Amino acid sequence: MGDIDVMVREVGLRDGLQLVKDFFPTADKLAWIEAEAAAGVREIEVTSLVPPRLAPQFVDAEEVARRALAIPGLTVTALIPNLKGAERGFALGVHKMNFVMSVSRTHNLKNVRREREVSLADLKRIVEARNALAAAKRPLIAGGLSTALGCSYEGRVPVEDVRRYAAAYAAIGVDEVMVADTVGYGDPAQVRAVFKAVLAEVGRIPVGAHFHDTRGTGLANVAAALDCGVRAFDATLAGLGGCPYAPGASGNVVMDDLVFMLDSMGLRTGVDLEKLLAVRRILERNLAGTELHGALARAGLPRNYVPAAARA
Amino acid sequence: MGDIDVMVREVGLRDGLQLVKDFFPTADKLAWIEAEAAAGVREIEVTSLVPPRLAPQFVDAEEVARRALAIPGLTVTALIPNLKGAERGFALGVHKMNFVMSVSRTHNLKNVRREREVSLADLKRIVEARNALAAAKRPLIAGGLSTALGCSYEGRVPVEDVRRYAAAYAAIGVDEVMVADTVGYGDPAQVRAVFKAVLAEVGRIPVGAHFHDTRGTGLANVAAALDCGVRAFDATLAGLGGCPYAPGASGNVVMDDLVFMLDSMGLRTGVDLEKLLAVRRILERNLAGTELHGALARAGLPRNYVPAAARA
């Protein structure tokens, strides 16, 4: 990663907006993407390539992705639920596609309406289809392991199950494994156990982390994953997102607080905190009925704060 | 600690209420103390022995302390700013007194209006006065190092300064050192550096941690201190507390979220989470104008959650 130590990735336009009922105007989605890219965020999941009839919020997926792809230096990613979504992603030329499968059977059935083995077979076809493209047109494919730290239907999820599906992803040929605490059940001890198992299993494939802050442990889990060697974290500006089964609960890890913690630890993210905080205004003017989270936005930076990149 | 692994200590009646302008009724302070003790919290800082004319919230200090002392099994502690406060504590018979001094000069001058050397000389007199009491009447004395992870006037605080004052506390003869991130500037890397230095310095004297969640890093800092071997943490129910210079900012680490994280990690605190969450109602009915924090209270426990003490 060269001049940065940790990659922070904005997923609010997908994981955050998917629960927002009112359509977030396309122009403001683009303003959000552009402002965060200008603040130094280098990878943004800009949309979800689910069928628009299932998710009207993403009816503008093609336009958002195309215009995001025009931003220099930005890695544009999109969520894909299946091969059909992947084909839309191939056509758009997104840089990376994030495939999702839940480690827990019930959650996968509820979320993508199929058995995990069917998800894996679909991922295999997606990777094969990607490999058949001309080299310059091949996007990266990340395999997301949802509910890896707990499931709202099944409760605790065995580490062995996470390990097994990480191994399956590696065998299929994903370029990255994303371990996700979809419902915010994780704690730092569990994070260590799960990430150690996954890292040992997948070898040199990069492993990223996607935490939710549903029960307050989001940043503690980030710190634990950092200790394990993880260097890529998903987050959402103002902690947008949440859980359809826990109204009012906090959502994804707050991007602004995440960047502050990492930067304070001396880990360069490439992100300018003041510029990042200013992007919240785009959310404020569009999400009047949605609670925005974030401790840094309320408290401000510490006195005489020196960003990691400016330290001796 | 026998049947528990980590001691969690409620400081909301002092650190939380000291910023609350409306008087919190004595009867409800006692209801709060009794309900938390019944939920399994074993140590509560029940009041502040500052001059009542400076802090009308604590005009009932004697009554609160006396009635708390009647609760079987509860360790009753009180904050003391100076020898005069200590003498009130001796008369009451509290079990432990928490002396405070800020590591940063400016903060100590603003908070207790004296130089740090004057604070240390006063602490020496307090410890001597305590030692002169009959053995059965001697309270423990904890030495708090405020602003140990940053100062709202001076910014970063050198680890060397924290180490030096921890050494001074040990030389004076405190029974415990409390390292406090008074203004919520800390991050997990800094926590490791500071606690390692303090633990190496004070030897076998117990070292506890008092974190604020002002910038979202509270529980991450707890996890980092746990890694260093710290086994005693201050917190406030619903994260009561805050910072007079950052209106709306979050306050102390949220007790309910802290207990959840520790318990989820398999660390027994002795606290029943459901009973603890129910105590929030006493705060809700008295603090209509104060924002109550806490992720667990919104999201609820994970499905099929098994408390640490009930695991095989």
CSV table of N, CA and C in Angstrom, one decimal, chain A residues 131-277:
chain,number,residue,atom,x,y,z
A,131,ASN,N,-12.3,-15.0,-15.0
A,131,ASN,CA,-11.0,-15.5,-15.6
A,131,ASN,C,-11.1,-15.5,-17.1
A,132,ALA,N,-12.3,-15.7,-17.7
A,132,ALA,CA,-12.4,-15.8,-19.1
A,132,ALA,C,-12.4,-14.4,-19.8
A,133,LEU,N,-12.5,-13.3,-19.0
A,133,LEU,CA,-12.4,-12.0,-19.6
A,133,LEU,C,-11.0,-11.7,-20.0
A,134,ALA,N,-10.8,-10.7,-20.9
A,134,ALA,CA,-9.5,-10.2,-21.3
A,134,ALA,C,-8.8,-9.7,-20.0
A,135,ALA,N,-7.5,-9.9,-19.9
A,135,ALA,CA,-6.8,-9.6,-18.7
A,135,ALA,C,-7.1,-8.2,-18.2
A,136,ALA,N,-7.1,-7.2,-19.0
A,136,ALA,CA,-7.3,-5.8,-18.6
A,136,ALA,C,-8.7,-5.6,-18.1
A,137,LYS,N,-9.6,-6.5,-18.4
A,137,LYS,CA,-11.0,-6.2,-17.9
A,137,LYS,C,-11.4,-7.1,-16.7
A,138,ARG,N,-10.5,-7.8,-16.2
A,138,ARG,CA,-10.8,-8.7,-15.0
A,138,ARG,C,-10.9,-7.9,-13.7
A,139,PRO,N,-12.0,-7.9,-13.1
A,139,PRO,CA,-12.1,-7.2,-11.8
A,139,PRO,C,-11.6,-8.2,-10.7
A,140,LEU,N,-11.2,-7.7,-9.6
A,140,LEU,CA,-10.9,-8.5,-8.4
A,140,LEU,C,-12.2,-9.0,-7.9
A,141,ILE,N,-12.1,-10.2,-7.2
A,141,ILE,CA,-13.3,-10.7,-6.6
A,141,ILE,C,-13.0,-11.0,-5.1
A,142,ALA,N,-13.7,-10.3,-4.3
A,142,ALA,CA,-13.6,-10.5,-2.8
A,142,ALA,C,-14.7,-11.4,-2.3
A,143,GLY,N,-14.4,-12.4,-1.5
A,143,GLY,CA,-15.4,-13.3,-0.9
A,143,GLY,C,-15.7,-12.9,0.5
A,144,GLY,N,-17.0,-12.4,0.7
A,144,GLY,CA,-17.4,-12.0,2.0
A,144,GLY,C,-18.0,-13.2,2.8
A,145,LEU,N,-17.5,-13.3,4.0
A,145,LEU,CA,-18.1,-14.3,4.9
A,145,LEU,C,-18.9,-13.6,6.0
A,146,SER,N,-20.2,-13.5,5.7
A,146,SER,CA,-21.1,-12.8,6.6
A,146,SER,C,-21.4,-13.7,7.8
A,147,THR,N,-21.9,-13.0,8.8
A,147,THR,CA,-22.3,-13.7,10.1
A,147,THR,C,-21.1,-14.5,10.7
A,148,ALA,N,-19.9,-14.1,10.3
A,148,ALA,CA,-18.7,-14.9,10.8
A,148,ALA,C,-18.5,-14.8,12.3
A,149,LEU,N,-19.1,-13.8,12.9
A,149,LEU,CA,-18.9,-13.7,14.4
A,149,LEU,C,-20.2,-13.9,15.1
A,150,GLY,N,-21.2,-14.4,14.5
A,150,GLY,CA,-22.5,-14.6,15.1
A,150,GLY,C,-23.6,-14.4,14.2
A,151,CYS,N,-24.7,-15.0,14.5
A,151,CYS,CA,-25.9,-15.0,13.6
A,151,CYS,C,-27.1,-14.7,14.3
A,152,SER,N,-27.9,-13.7,13.8
A,152,SER,CA,-29.1,-13.3,14.5
A,152,SER,C,-30.2,-14.4,14.6
A,153,TYR,N,-30.0,-15.5,13.8
A,153,TYR,CA,-30.9,-16.6,13.8
A,153,TYR,C,-30.4,-17.8,14.7
A,154,GLU,N,-29.1,-18.0,14.5
A,154,GLU,CA,-28.5,-19.2,15.1
A,154,GLU,C,-27.6,-18.9,16.3
A,155,GLY,N,-27.3,-17.6,16.6
A,155,GLY,CA,-26.5,-17.3,17.7
A,155,GLY,C,-25.0,-17.5,17.4
A,156,ARG,N,-24.2,-18.1,18.3
A,156,ARG,CA,-22.8,-18.3,18.0
A,156,ARG,C,-22.5,-19.1,16.8
A,157,VAL,N,-21.5,-18.7,16.0
A,157,VAL,CA,-21.1,-19.4,14.8
A,157,VAL,C,-19.8,-20.1,15.1
A,158,PRO,N,-19.6,-21.4,14.9
A,158,PRO,CA,-18.4,-22.1,15.2
A,158,PRO,C,-17.2,-21.5,14.3
A,159,VAL,N,-16.1,-21.3,14.9
A,159,VAL,CA,-14.9,-20.9,14.2
A,159,VAL,C,-14.6,-21.9,13.1
A,160,GLU,N,-14.8,-23.1,13.4
A,160,GLU,CA,-14.5,-24.1,12.4
A,160,GLU,C,-15.3,-23.9,11.1
A,161,ASP,N,-16.5,-23.4,11.2
A,161,ASP,CA,-17.3,-23.2,10.0
A,161,ASP,C,-16.7,-22.0,9.2
A,162,VAL,N,-16.3,-21.0,9.9
A,162,VAL,CA,-15.7,-19.8,9.2
A,162,VAL,C,-14.4,-20.3,8.5
A,163,ARG,N,-13.6,-21.1,9.2
A,163,ARG,CA,-12.4,-21.6,8.6
A,163,ARG,C,-12.7,-22.4,7.3
A,164,ARG,N,-13.7,-23.2,7.4
A,164,ARG,CA,-14.0,-24.1,6.3
A,164,ARG,C,-14.4,-23.3,5.1
A,165,TYR,N,-15.3,-22.3,5.3
A,165,TYR,CA,-15.7,-21.5,4.1
A,165,TYR,C,-14.7,-20.6,3.6
A,166,ALA,N,-13.8,-20.2,4.5
A,166,ALA,CA,-12.6,-19.4,4.0
A,166,ALA,C,-11.8,-20.3,3.1
A,167,ALA,N,-11.6,-21.5,3.5
A,167,ALA,CA,-10.8,-22.5,2.7
A,167,ALA,C,-11.5,-22.7,1.3
A,168,ALA,N,-12.8,-22.8,1.4
A,168,ALA,CA,-13.6,-23.0,0.1
A,168,ALA,C,-13.4,-21.8,-0.8
A,169,TYR,N,-13.4,-20.6,-0.2
A,169,TYR,CA,-13.2,-19.3,-1.0
A,169,TYR,C,-11.8,-19.4,-1.6
A,170,ALA,N,-10.8,-19.7,-0.8
A,170,ALA,CA,-9.4,-19.7,-1.3
A,170,ALA,C,-9.3,-20.7,-2.5
A,171,ALA,N,-9.9,-21.9,-2.3
A,171,ALA,CA,-9.8,-22.9,-3.3
A,171,ALA,C,-10.5,-22.5,-4.6
A,172,ILE,N,-11.6,-21.7,-4.5
A,172,ILE,CA,-12.3,-21.2,-5.7
A,172,ILE,C,-11.4,-20.1,-6.4
A,173,GLY,N,-10.6,-19.4,-5.6
A,173,GLY,CA,-9.7,-18.5,-6.3
A,173,GLY,C,-10.1,-17.0,-6.0
A,174,VAL,N,-10.7,-16.7,-4.9
A,174,VAL,CA,-11.0,-15.3,-4.6
A,174,VAL,C,-9.7,-14.5,-4.4
A,175,ASP,N,-9.7,-13.2,-4.6
A,175,ASP,CA,-8.5,-12.4,-4.5
A,175,ASP,C,-8.4,-11.8,-3.0
A,176,GLU,N,-9.5,-11.9,-2.3
A,176,GLU,CA,-9.5,-11.4,-0.9
A,176,GLU,C,-10.6,-12.1,-0.2
A,177,VAL,N,-10.4,-12.3,1.1
A,177,VAL,CA,-11.5,-12.8,2.0
A,177,VAL,C,-11.9,-11.7,2.9
A,178,MET,N,-13.2,-11.4,3.0
A,178,MET,CA,-13.7,-10.4,3.9
A,178,MET,C,-14.5,-11.1,5.0
A,179,VAL,N,-14.0,-11.0,6.3
A,179,VAL,CA,-14.7,-11.6,7.4
A,179,VAL,C,-15.6,-10.5,8.0
A,180,ALA,N,-16.9,-10.8,8.1
A,180,ALA,CA,-17.9,-9.8,8.5
A,180,ALA,C,-18.6,-10.2,9.7
A,181,ASP,N,-18.7,-9.3,10.7
A,181,ASP,CA,-19.5,-9.4,11.8
A,181,ASP,C,-20.8,-8.7,11.5
A,182,THR,N,-21.6,-9.3,10.7
A,182,THR,CA,-22.8,-8.7,10.1
A,182,THR,C,-23.8,-8.1,11.1
A,183,VAL,N,-23.9,-8.8,12.3
A,183,VAL,CA,-25.0,-8.4,13.3
A,183,VAL,C,-24.3,-7.8,14.5
A,184,GLY,N,-23.0,-7.6,14.5
A,184,GLY,CA,-22.4,-7.0,15.7
A,184,GLY,C,-22.4,-7.8,17.0
A,185,TYR,N,-22.1,-9.1,16.8
A,185,TYR,CA,-22.0,-10.0,18.0
A,185,TYR,C,-20.6,-10.1,18.5
A,186,GLY,N,-19.6,-9.7,17.8
A,186,GLY,CA,-18.2,-10.1,18.1
A,186,GLY,C,-17.6,-9.3,19.3
A,187,ASP,N,-16.6,-10.0,19.9
A,187,ASP,CA,-15.8,-9.3,20.9
A,187,ASP,C,-14.3,-9.6,20.5
A,188,PRO,N,-13.4,-8.8,21.1
A,188,PRO,CA,-12.0,-8.9,20.7
A,188,PRO,C,-11.4,-10.3,20.8
A,189,ALA,N,-11.8,-11.1,21.8
A,189,ALA,CA,-11.3,-12.4,22.0
A,189,ALA,C,-11.7,-13.3,20.8
A,190,GLN,N,-13.0,-13.2,20.5
A,190,GLN,CA,-13.5,-14.0,19.4
A,190,GLN,C,-12.9,-13.6,18.1
A,191,VAL,N,-12.7,-12.3,17.9
A,191,VAL,CA,-12.1,-11.7,16.7
A,191,VAL,C,-10.7,-12.4,16.5
A,192,ARG,N,-10.0,-12.4,17.6
A,192,ARG,CA,-8.6,-13.1,17.5
A,192,ARG,C,-8.7,-14.5,17.0
A,193,ALA,N,-9.7,-15.2,17.6
A,193,ALA,CA,-9.8,-16.7,17.3
A,193,ALA,C,-10.2,-16.8,15.9
A,194,VAL,N,-11.2,-16.1,15.4
A,194,VAL,CA,-11.7,-16.2,14.0
A,194,VAL,C,-10.6,-15.8,13.0
A,195,PHE,N,-10.0,-14.6,13.2
A,195,PHE,CA,-9.0,-14.1,12.2
A,195,PHE,C,-7.8,-15.0,12.2
A,196,LYS,N,-7.3,-15.5,13.4
A,196,LYS,CA,-6.2,-16.3,13.3
A,196,LYS,C,-6.4,-17.6,12.5
A,197,ALA,N,-7.6,-18.2,12.7
A,197,ALA,CA,-8.0,-19.4,11.9
A,197,ALA,C,-8.1,-19.1,10.5
A,198,VAL,N,-8.7,-18.0,10.1
A,198,VAL,CA,-8.8,-17.6,8.7
A,198,VAL,C,-7.5,-17.3,8.1
A,199,LEU,N,-6.7,-16.5,8.7
A,199,LEU,CA,-5.4,-16.1,8.2
A,199,LEU,C,-4.5,-17.4,8.0
A,200,ALA,N,-4.5,-18.3,8.9
A,200,ALA,CA,-3.7,-19.5,8.8
A,200,ALA,C,-4.2,-20.4,7.6
A,201,GLU,N,-5.5,-20.3,7.4
A,201,GLU,CA,-6.1,-21.1,6.3
A,201,GLU,C,-5.8,-20.6,4.9
A,202,VAL,N,-6.0,-19.3,4.7
A,202,VAL,CA,-6.0,-18.8,3.4
A,202,VAL,C,-4.6,-18.3,2.9
A,203,GLY,N,-3.6,-18.4,3.8
A,203,GLY,CA,-2.2,-18.1,3.4
A,203,GLY,C,-2.1,-16.7,3.0
A,204,ARG,N,-1.6,-16.5,1.8
A,204,ARG,CA,-1.2,-15.1,1.4
A,204,ARG,C,-2.3,-14.3,0.8
A,205,ILE,N,-3.5,-14.8,0.7
A,205,ILE,CA,-4.7,-14.0,0.2
A,205,ILE,C,-5.0,-13.0,1.3
A,206,PRO,N,-5.1,-11.7,0.9
A,206,PRO,CA,-5.4,-10.7,1.9
A,206,PRO,C,-6.8,-11.0,2.6
A,207,VAL,N,-6.8,-10.7,3.9
A,207,VAL,CA,-8.0,-10.8,4.7
A,207,VAL,C,-8.4,-9.5,5.2
A,208,GLY,N,-9.6,-9.0,4.9
A,208,GLY,CA,-10.1,-7.8,5.5
A,208,GLY,C,-11.2,-8.0,6.5
A,209,ALA,N,-11.6,-7.0,7.2
A,209,ALA,CA,-12.6,-7.1,8.3
A,209,ALA,C,-13.7,-6.1,8.1
A,210,HIS,N,-14.9,-6.5,8.3
A,210,HIS,CA,-16.1,-5.7,8.2
A,210,HIS,C,-16.9,-5.9,9.5
A,211,PHE,N,-16.8,-4.9,10.3
A,211,PHE,CA,-17.4,-4.9,11.7
A,211,PHE,C,-18.6,-4.0,11.8
A,212,HIS,N,-19.5,-4.4,12.6
A,212,HIS,CA,-20.6,-3.5,12.9
A,212,HIS,C,-20.4,-3.2,14.4
A,213,ASP,N,-21.0,-2.0,14.8
A,213,ASP,CA,-20.8,-1.5,16.1
A,213,ASP,C,-22.1,-1.7,16.9
A,214,THR,N,-22.9,-2.7,16.6
A,214,THR,CA,-24.2,-2.9,17.2
A,214,THR,C,-24.2,-2.9,18.7
A,215,ARG,N,-23.2,-3.5,19.3
A,215,ARG,CA,-23.1,-3.6,20.7
A,215,ARG,C,-21.9,-2.9,21.3
A,216,GLY,N,-21.4,-1.9,20.5
A,216,GLY,CA,-20.3,-1.1,21.1
A,216,GLY,C,-18.9,-1.6,20.9
A,217,THR,N,-18.8,-2.8,20.4
A,217,THR,CA,-17.4,-3.4,20.3
A,217,THR,C,-16.7,-3.2,19.0
A,218,GLY,N,-17.3,-2.4,18.1
A,218,GLY,CA,-16.7,-2.2,16.8
A,218,GLY,C,-15.2,-1.9,16.7
A,219,LEU,N,-14.8,-0.8,17.4
A,219,LEU,CA,-13.4,-0.4,17.3
A,219,LEU,C,-12.5,-1.3,18.1
A,220,ALA,N,-13.0,-1.9,19.2
A,220,ALA,CA,-12.2,-2.8,20.0
A,220,ALA,C,-11.9,-4.0,19.1
A,221,ASN,N,-12.9,-4.4,18.2
A,221,ASN,CA,-12.7,-5.5,17.3
A,221,ASN,C,-11.7,-5.2,16.2
A,222,VAL,N,-11.8,-3.9,15.8
A,222,VAL,CA,-10.8,-3.5,14.8
A,222,VAL,C,-9.4,-3.6,15.4
A,223,ALA,N,-9.2,-3.1,16.6
A,223,ALA,CA,-7.9,-3.2,17.2
A,223,ALA,C,-7.4,-4.6,17.4
A,224,ALA,N,-8.3,-5.5,17.7
A,224,ALA,CA,-7.9,-6.9,17.8
A,224,ALA,C,-7.5,-7.5,16.5
A,225,ALA,N,-8.3,-7.1,15.4
A,225,ALA,CA,-7.9,-7.6,14.1
A,225,ALA,C,-6.6,-7.0,13.6
A,226,LEU,N,-6.4,-5.8,13.9
A,226,LEU,CA,-5.1,-5.2,13.6
A,226,LEU,C,-3.9,-6.0,14.2
A,227,ASP,N,-4.1,-6.4,15.5
A,227,ASP,CA,-3.1,-7.2,16.2
A,227,ASP,C,-2.8,-8.5,15.4
A,228,CYS,N,-3.9,-9.0,14.8
A,228,CYS,CA,-3.7,-10.3,14.0
A,228,CYS,C,-3.0,-10.0,12.7
A,229,GLY,N,-2.9,-8.8,12.3
A,229,GLY,CA,-2.3,-8.5,11.0
A,229,GLY,C,-3.2,-8.0,9.9
A,230,VAL,N,-4.5,-7.8,10.2
A,230,VAL,CA,-5.4,-7.3,9.2
A,230,VAL,C,-5.2,-5.8,8.9
A,231,ARG,N,-5.2,-5.5,7.7
A,231,ARG,CA,-4.8,-4.1,7.3
A,231,ARG,C,-5.9,-3.5,6.3
A,232,ALA,N,-7.1,-4.0,6.3
A,232,ALA,CA,-8.2,-3.4,5.5
A,232,ALA,C,-9.5,-3.6,6.3
A,233,PHE,N,-10.1,-2.4,6.4
A,233,PHE,CA,-11.4,-2.4,7.2
A,233,PHE,C,-12.5,-1.6,6.5
A,234,ASP,N,-13.6,-2.2,6.5
A,234,ASP,CA,-14.8,-1.5,6.0
A,234,ASP,C,-15.4,-0.7,7.1
A,235,ALA,N,-16.1,0.4,6.7
A,235,ALA,CA,-16.8,1.3,7.7
A,235,ALA,C,-17.7,2.1,6.9
A,236,THR,N,-18.6,2.8,7.6
A,236,THR,CA,-19.5,3.7,6.9
A,236,THR,C,-19.4,5.1,7.6
A,237,LEU,N,-19.5,6.1,6.8
A,237,LEU,CA,-19.5,7.5,7.4
A,237,LEU,C,-20.7,7.6,8.3
A,238,ALA,N,-20.4,8.2,9.5
A,238,ALA,CA,-21.4,8.4,10.5
A,238,ALA,C,-22.1,7.1,11.0
A,239,GLY,N,-21.4,6.0,10.7
A,239,GLY,CA,-22.0,4.7,11.2
A,239,GLY,C,-23.3,4.3,10.5
A,240,LEU,N,-23.5,4.9,9.4
A,240,LEU,CA,-24.8,4.6,8.7
A,240,LEU,C,-24.9,3.1,8.5
A,241,GLY,N,-26.1,2.6,8.6
A,241,GLY,CA,-26.4,1.2,8.5
A,241,GLY,C,-27.1,0.7,9.7
A,242,GLY,N,-27.2,-0.5,9.9
A,242,GLY,CA,-27.9,-1.0,11.1
A,242,GLY,C,-28.4,-2.4,10.9
A,243,CYS,N,-29.5,-2.6,11.6
A,243,CYS,CA,-30.0,-4.0,11.6
A,243,CYS,C,-31.5,-3.9,11.5
A,244,PRO,N,-32.1,-4.5,10.5
A,244,PRO,CA,-33.6,-4.4,10.4
A,244,PRO,C,-34.3,-5.0,11.6
A,245,TYR,N,-33.6,-5.9,12.4
A,245,TYR,CA,-34.3,-6.5,13.5
A,245,TYR,C,-34.1,-5.7,14.8
A,246,ALA,N,-33.3,-4.7,14.8
A,246,ALA,CA,-33.0,-3.9,16.0
A,246,ALA,C,-33.1,-2.4,15.7
A,247,PRO,N,-34.4,-1.9,15.6
A,247,PRO,CA,-34.6,-0.5,15.3
A,247,PRO,C,-33.8,0.4,16.3
A,248,GLY,N,-33.1,1.4,15.7
A,248,GLY,CA,-32.4,2.3,16.6
A,248,GLY,C,-31.0,1.9,16.9
A,249,ALA,N,-30.7,0.6,16.7
A,249,ALA,CA,-29.4,0.1,17.0
A,249,ALA,C,-28.3,0.8,16.1
A,250,SER,N,-27.1,0.9,16.6
A,250,SER,CA,-26.1,1.5,15.8
A,250,SER,C,-25.7,0.5,14.7
A,251,GLY,N,-25.0,1.0,13.7
A,251,GLY,CA,-24.7,0.3,12.5
A,251,GLY,C,-23.3,-0.2,12.3
A,252,ASN,N,-22.8,0.1,11.1
A,252,ASN,CA,-21.4,-0.3,10.9
A,252,ASN,C,-20.5,0.5,11.7
A,253,VAL,N,-19.2,0.1,11.8
A,253,VAL,CA,-18.2,0.9,12.5
A,253,VAL,C,-18.2,2.3,11.8
A,254,VAL,N,-18.1,3.3,12.6
A,254,VAL,CA,-18.1,4.7,12.1
A,254,VAL,C,-16.8,5.0,11.5
A,255,MET,N,-16.9,5.3,10.2
A,255,MET,CA,-15.6,5.6,9.4
A,255,MET,C,-14.8,6.7,10.1
A,256,ASP,N,-15.5,7.8,10.5
A,256,ASP,CA,-14.7,8.9,11.0
A,256,ASP,C,-14.0,8.5,12.3
A,257,ASP,N,-14.7,7.8,13.2
A,257,ASP,CA,-14.0,7.3,14.4
A,257,ASP,C,-12.9,6.3,14.1
A,258,LEU,N,-13.2,5.4,13.1
A,258,LEU,CA,-12.2,4.4,12.8
A,258,LEU,C,-10.9,5.1,12.3
A,259,VAL,N,-11.0,6.1,11.4
A,259,VAL,CA,-9.9,6.8,10.9
A,259,VAL,C,-9.1,7.5,12.0
A,260,PHE,N,-9.9,8.1,12.9
A,260,PHE,CA,-9.3,8.8,14.1
A,260,PHE,C,-8.4,7.8,14.9
A,261,MET,N,-9.0,6.6,15.2
A,261,MET,CA,-8.3,5.7,16.1
A,261,MET,C,-7.0,5.2,15.4
A,262,LEU,N,-7.2,4.8,14.1
A,262,LEU,CA,-6.0,4.3,13.4
A,262,LEU,C,-4.9,5.4,13.3
A,263,ASP,N,-5.3,6.6,12.9
A,263,ASP,CA,-4.4,7.7,12.7
A,263,ASP,C,-3.7,8.0,14.1
A,264,SER,N,-4.5,8.0,15.1
A,264,SER,CA,-4.0,8.3,16.5
A,264,SER,C,-2.9,7.3,16.9
A,265,MET,N,-3.1,6.0,16.4
A,265,MET,CA,-2.2,5.0,16.7
A,265,MET,C,-0.9,5.1,15.8
A,266,GLY,N,-0.9,6.1,15.0
A,266,GLY,CA,0.3,6.2,14.1
A,266,GLY,C,0.2,5.5,12.8
A,267,LEU,N,-1.0,5.0,12.5
A,267,LEU,CA,-1.2,4.2,11.3
A,267,LEU,C,-1.8,5.1,10.2
A,268,ARG,N,-1.1,5.3,9.1
A,268,ARG,CA,-1.5,6.2,8.1
A,268,ARG,C,-2.6,5.5,7.2
A,269,THR,N,-3.7,6.3,7.0
A,269,THR,CA,-4.8,5.8,6.2
A,269,THR,C,-4.9,6.6,4.9
A,270,GLY,N,-4.2,7.7,4.8
A,270,GLY,CA,-4.3,8.5,3.6
A,270,GLY,C,-5.5,9.5,3.7
A,271,VAL,N,-6.3,9.4,4.8
A,271,VAL,CA,-7.5,10.2,4.9
A,271,VAL,C,-7.3,11.4,5.7
A,272,ASP,N,-7.8,12.6,5.3
A,272,ASP,CA,-7.7,13.8,6.0
A,272,ASP,C,-9.0,13.9,6.9
A,273,LEU,N,-8.8,13.9,8.2
A,273,LEU,CA,-9.9,13.8,9.1
A,273,LEU,C,-10.9,14.9,9.0
A,274,GLU,N,-10.4,16.1,8.9
A,274,GLU,CA,-11.2,17.3,8.8
A,274,GLU,C,-12.1,17.3,7.6
A,275,LYS,N,-11.5,16.9,6.5
A,275,LYS,CA,-12.2,16.8,5.2
A,275,LYS,C,-13.3,15.7,5.3
A,276,LEU,N,-12.9,14.6,5.9
A,276,LEU,CA,-13.8,13.4,6.1
A,276,LEU,C,-15.0,13.9,6.9
A,277,LEU,N,-14.8,14.5,8.0
A,277,LEU,CA,-15.9,15.0,8.9
A,277,LEU,C,-16.9,15.9,8.1
